[in-house]
Structure formats: structure tokens, C-alpha cells
Amino acid sequence: MRRRATRWGLWLFAVYLLFYAGFVALAAFAPETLERIPAAGVNLAIWYGFALIAVALALALAYGWLCRFEGHAATDEEAP
């Protein structure tokens, strides 16, 4: 079970890393893009920041669910 949890953790980390790298790349190479105001008078940098937080929370919940789900399956198989 630990190997599966580790594998899930690394995959979810890679997803978040790509999302975060997109934010860093925009900030470094296209800061004018982050200055755009798509909605509610708030610029894209703030929206992207909120999205980073939401994605981190969603991935953490997904990791917890995936590990718990696989953990129950492993203990059910081991039971006599």
C-alpha cells in the first residue's frame, strides 16, 4: 500500500508542479498577461493564485481519498 500511496503522491505532485510552473512562467515571461482583469475587477494573477490554492486543496483531498480507498482494499484482502 505504501508504494501505491507514494506513486499517487508523486503523480499528484507532478500535476500541481505543472500548474504552479505555469504561474511562474507567466510571471517571468508574460507579466502583462497576469495584469489582465477577467472578472470582478480582479487581475488574473489573483485569480490564478486562488486557483493554485483550490487545486492544492482538491489534490490533497484526492490523495486522501485514493489512499484510504486503496488502504481498505488492501486490509480486506489480508483478512482471513
XYZ file of N, CA, C and O in Angstrom:
320
model
N 0.822 -1.188 0.000
C 0.000 0.000 0.000
C 0.869 1.257 0.000
O 0.513 2.242 -0.634
N 1.991 1.228 0.687
C 2.850 2.416 0.730
C 3.370 2.790 -0.649
O 3.498 3.954 -0.971
N 3.670 1.787 -1.463
C 4.175 2.071 -2.807
C 3.100 2.761 -3.637
O 3.387 3.678 -4.390
N 1.866 2.320 -3.507
C 0.769 2.957 -4.240
C 0.553 4.382 -3.760
O 0.336 5.284 -4.554
N 0.587 4.582 -2.463
C 0.411 5.927 -1.916
C 1.537 6.843 -2.384
O 1.292 8.005 -2.737
N 2.739 6.320 -2.408
C 3.872 7.109 -2.888
C 3.702 7.450 -4.356
O 3.925 8.590 -4.773
N 3.278 6.476 -5.131
C 3.081 6.713 -6.560
C 1.988 7.748 -6.787
O 2.148 8.668 -7.586
N 0.866 7.639 -6.078
C -0.204 8.633 -6.196
C 0.294 10.006 -5.775
O -0.017 11.016 -6.422
N 1.033 10.059 -4.693
C 1.557 11.336 -4.221
C 2.473 11.997 -5.238
O 2.384 13.207 -5.473
N 3.312 11.214 -5.877
C 4.216 11.775 -6.885
C 3.457 12.248 -8.122
O 3.773 13.295 -8.685
N 2.451 11.494 -8.557
C 1.654 11.924 -9.711
C 0.899 13.210 -9.409
O 0.870 14.130 -10.231
N 0.281 13.279 -8.243
C -0.475 14.484 -7.886
C 0.460 15.677 -7.686
O 0.118 16.810 -8.048
N 1.637 15.419 -7.147
C 2.628 16.479 -7.017
C 3.050 16.997 -8.386
O 3.196 18.205 -8.593
N 3.228 16.086 -9.339
C 3.608 16.488 -10.700
C 2.520 17.344 -11.343
O 2.818 18.340 -12.020
N 1.264 17.000 -11.112
C 0.156 17.807 -11.636
C 0.217 19.214 -11.052
O 0.120 20.210 -11.779
N 0.396 19.304 -9.744
C 0.457 20.616 -9.111
C 1.693 21.389 -9.564
O 1.623 22.598 -9.783
N 2.800 20.689 -9.706
C 4.032 21.343 -10.139
C 3.865 21.966 -11.521
O 4.322 23.099 -11.759
N 3.202 21.272 -12.430
C 2.947 21.826 -13.763
C 2.053 23.058 -13.685
O 2.290 24.058 -14.375
N 1.025 22.989 -12.856
C 0.120 24.130 -12.692
C 0.870 25.330 -12.105
O 0.719 26.463 -12.562
N 1.693 25.083 -11.111
C 2.479 26.152 -10.492
C 3.533 26.695 -11.453
O 3.775 27.906 -11.512
N 4.157 25.807 -12.213
C 5.161 26.238 -13.199
C 4.524 27.155 -14.235
O 5.176 28.093 -14.718
N 3.274 26.904 -14.579
C 2.569 27.797 -15.498
C 2.445 29.193 -14.927
O 2.642 30.196 -15.638
N 2.156 29.281 -13.647
C 2.047 30.578 -12.987
C 3.397 31.288 -12.971
O 3.499 32.478 -13.304
N 4.439 30.576 -12.623
C 5.778 31.158 -12.571
C 6.224 31.594 -13.963
O 6.807 32.674 -14.139
N 5.946 30.770 -14.975
C 6.320 31.126 -16.347
C 5.597 32.379 -16.812
O 6.202 33.258 -17.439
N 4.323 32.474 -16.496
C 3.584 33.691 -16.854
C 4.162 34.906 -16.143
O 4.314 35.975 -16.744
N 4.461 34.762 -14.882
C 5.007 35.889 -14.122
C 6.371 36.304 -14.648
O 6.698 37.499 -14.683
N 7.166 35.340 -15.089
C 8.518 35.644 -15.552
C 8.556 36.147 -16.993
O 9.317 37.062 -17.308
N 7.758 35.534 -17.855
C 7.889 35.814 -19.279
C 6.732 36.602 -19.889
O 6.872 37.111 -21.006
N 5.611 36.666 -19.209
C 4.463 37.405 -19.740
C 3.689 38.082 -18.612
O 2.504 37.812 -18.404
N 4.354 38.964 -17.865
C 3.667 39.586 -16.732
C 2.450 40.416 -17.148
O 1.506 40.569 -16.359
N 2.442 40.914 -18.375
C 1.287 41.692 -18.830
C 0.030 40.824 -18.907
O -1.087 41.329 -18.754
N 0.204 39.525 -19.104
C -0.936 38.610 -19.117
C -1.590 38.549 -17.742
O -2.814 38.530 -17.634
N -0.777 38.532 -16.712
C -1.311 38.467 -15.349
C -1.956 39.779 -14.916
O -2.698 39.801 -13.935
N -1.696 40.837 -15.635
C -2.299 42.133 -15.306
C -3.719 42.274 -15.848
O -4.443 43.174 -15.439
N -4.121 41.401 -16.743
C -5.474 41.464 -17.299
C -6.508 41.269 -16.205
O -6.276 40.551 -15.233
N -7.655 41.882 -16.410
C -8.736 41.798 -15.416
C -9.905 41.041 -16.049
O -10.743 41.635 -16.727
N -9.976 39.727 -15.817
C -11.025 38.932 -16.461
C -12.408 39.053 -15.814
O -13.414 38.947 -16.491
N -12.463 39.257 -14.510
C -13.763 39.288 -13.830
C -13.668 39.983 -12.481
O -12.635 39.935 -11.809
N -14.739 40.628 -12.114
C -14.925 41.228 -10.780
C -13.861 42.259 -10.425
O -13.603 42.502 -9.245
N -13.224 42.844 -11.415
C -12.220 43.862 -11.142
C -10.944 43.333 -10.509
O -10.168 44.096 -9.942
N -10.734 42.042 -10.609
C -9.562 41.404 -10.005
C -8.676 40.876 -11.136
O -9.156 40.241 -12.073
N -7.366 41.125 -11.012
C -6.475 40.712 -12.102
C -6.254 39.198 -12.118
O -6.561 38.483 -11.166
N -5.720 38.733 -13.236
C -5.522 37.301 -13.454
C -4.546 36.695 -12.454
O -4.688 35.524 -12.077
N -3.579 37.457 -11.986
C -2.618 36.932 -11.008
C -3.334 36.498 -9.722
O -3.025 35.431 -9.166
N -4.283 37.290 -9.284
C -5.036 36.938 -8.073
C -5.905 35.714 -8.332
O -5.961 34.795 -7.509
N -6.594 35.680 -9.474
C -7.424 34.519 -9.808
C -6.583 33.249 -9.892
O -6.985 32.191 -9.407
N -5.413 33.362 -10.513
C -4.526 32.202 -10.631
C -4.048 31.767 -9.244
O -3.968 30.567 -8.945
N -3.755 32.727 -8.381
C -3.350 32.393 -7.020
C -4.436 31.653 -6.259
O -4.174 30.666 -5.565
N -5.677 32.130 -6.389
C -6.797 31.422 -5.759
C -6.951 30.019 -6.352
O -7.231 29.061 -5.630
N -6.753 29.913 -7.658
C -6.846 28.603 -8.306
C -5.750 27.669 -7.792
O -5.993 26.468 -7.609
N -4.555 28.207 -7.556
C -3.478 27.386 -7.001
C -3.871 26.815 -5.640
O -3.623 25.638 -5.349
N -4.485 27.637 -4.827
C -4.919 27.178 -3.509
C -6.015 26.124 -3.648
O -5.988 25.082 -2.979
N -6.989 26.382 -4.522
C -8.086 25.435 -4.726
C -7.587 24.110 -5.284
O -8.035 23.034 -4.854
N -6.664 24.164 -6.223
C -6.120 22.931 -6.804
C -5.331 22.158 -5.751
O -5.420 20.929 -5.675
N -4.569 22.853 -4.928
C -3.820 22.174 -3.863
C -4.775 21.462 -2.907
O -4.539 20.302 -2.520
N -5.853 22.124 -2.542
C -6.839 21.505 -1.657
C -7.496 20.303 -2.338
O -7.642 19.238 -1.729
N -7.881 20.461 -3.594
C -8.516 19.358 -4.321
C -7.579 18.166 -4.461
O -8.001 17.010 -4.287
N -6.316 18.424 -4.756
C -5.358 17.326 -4.884
C -5.101 16.647 -3.536
O -4.934 15.428 -3.474
N -5.073 17.420 -2.472
C -4.892 16.831 -1.136
C -6.079 15.937 -0.782
O -5.903 14.839 -0.245
N -7.282 16.405 -1.085
C -8.469 15.587 -0.828
C -8.470 14.333 -1.705
O -8.816 13.243 -1.232
N -8.068 14.486 -2.961
C -7.998 13.330 -3.855
C -6.973 12.328 -3.342
O -7.227 11.111 -3.348
N -5.829 12.804 -2.882
C -4.800 11.912 -2.342
C -5.328 11.155 -1.117
O -5.150 9.941 -0.999
N -5.970 11.864 -0.230
C -6.535 11.214 0.949
C -7.567 10.165 0.587
O -7.585 9.070 1.149
N -8.423 10.489 -0.377
C -9.441 9.543 -0.801
C -8.808 8.338 -1.487
O -9.197 7.194 -1.216
N -7.863 8.584 -2.368
C -7.219 7.480 -3.093
C -6.472 6.549 -2.138
O -6.530 5.331 -2.286
N -5.781 7.104 -1.181
C -5.021 6.269 -0.240
C -5.944 5.522 0.708
O -5.690 4.367 1.032
N -7.011 6.153 1.146
C -7.944 5.479 2.037
C -8.660 4.357 1.302
O -8.820 3.270 1.818
N -9.064 4.633 0.081
C -9.752 3.628 -0.736
C -8.864 2.410 -0.949
O -9.293 1.292 -0.761
N -7.616 2.637 -1.324
C -6.701 1.524 -1.546
C -6.321 0.847 -0.240
O -6.082 -0.335 -0.206
N -6.280 1.602 0.838
C -5.948 1.017 2.132
C -7.007 0.036 2.592
O -6.699 -1.036 3.101
N -8.288 0.372 2.399
C -9.359 -0.542 2.774
C -9.337 -1.798 1.911
O -9.578 -2.887 2.392
N -9.035 -1.634 0.640
C -8.984 -2.803 -0.251
C -7.845 -3.734 0.178
O -8.014 -4.939 0.170
N -6.722 -3.174 0.585
C -5.580 -3.992 0.989
C -5.897 -4.735 2.287
O -5.555 -5.901 2.428
N -6.549 -4.079 3.259
C -6.836 -4.750 4.520
C -7.933 -5.790 4.336
O -7.924 -6.812 5.010
N -8.867 -5.555 3.416
C -9.905 -6.555 3.173
C -9.306 -7.820 2.581
O -9.724 -8.930 2.912
N -8.322 -7.675 1.712
C -7.698 -8.843 1.105
C -6.865 -9.626 2.098
O -6.721 -10.822 1.979
N -6.288 -8.938 3.073
C -5.435 -9.589 4.045
C -6.221 -10.304 5.150
O -5.698 -11.139 5.838
N -7.485 -9.940 5.319
C -8.286 -10.542 6.373
C -8.563 -12.014 6.047
O -8.796 -12.367 4.888
N -8.549 -12.875 7.077
C -8.792 -14.310 6.822
C -10.238 -14.595 6.515
O -11.136 -13.967 6.782
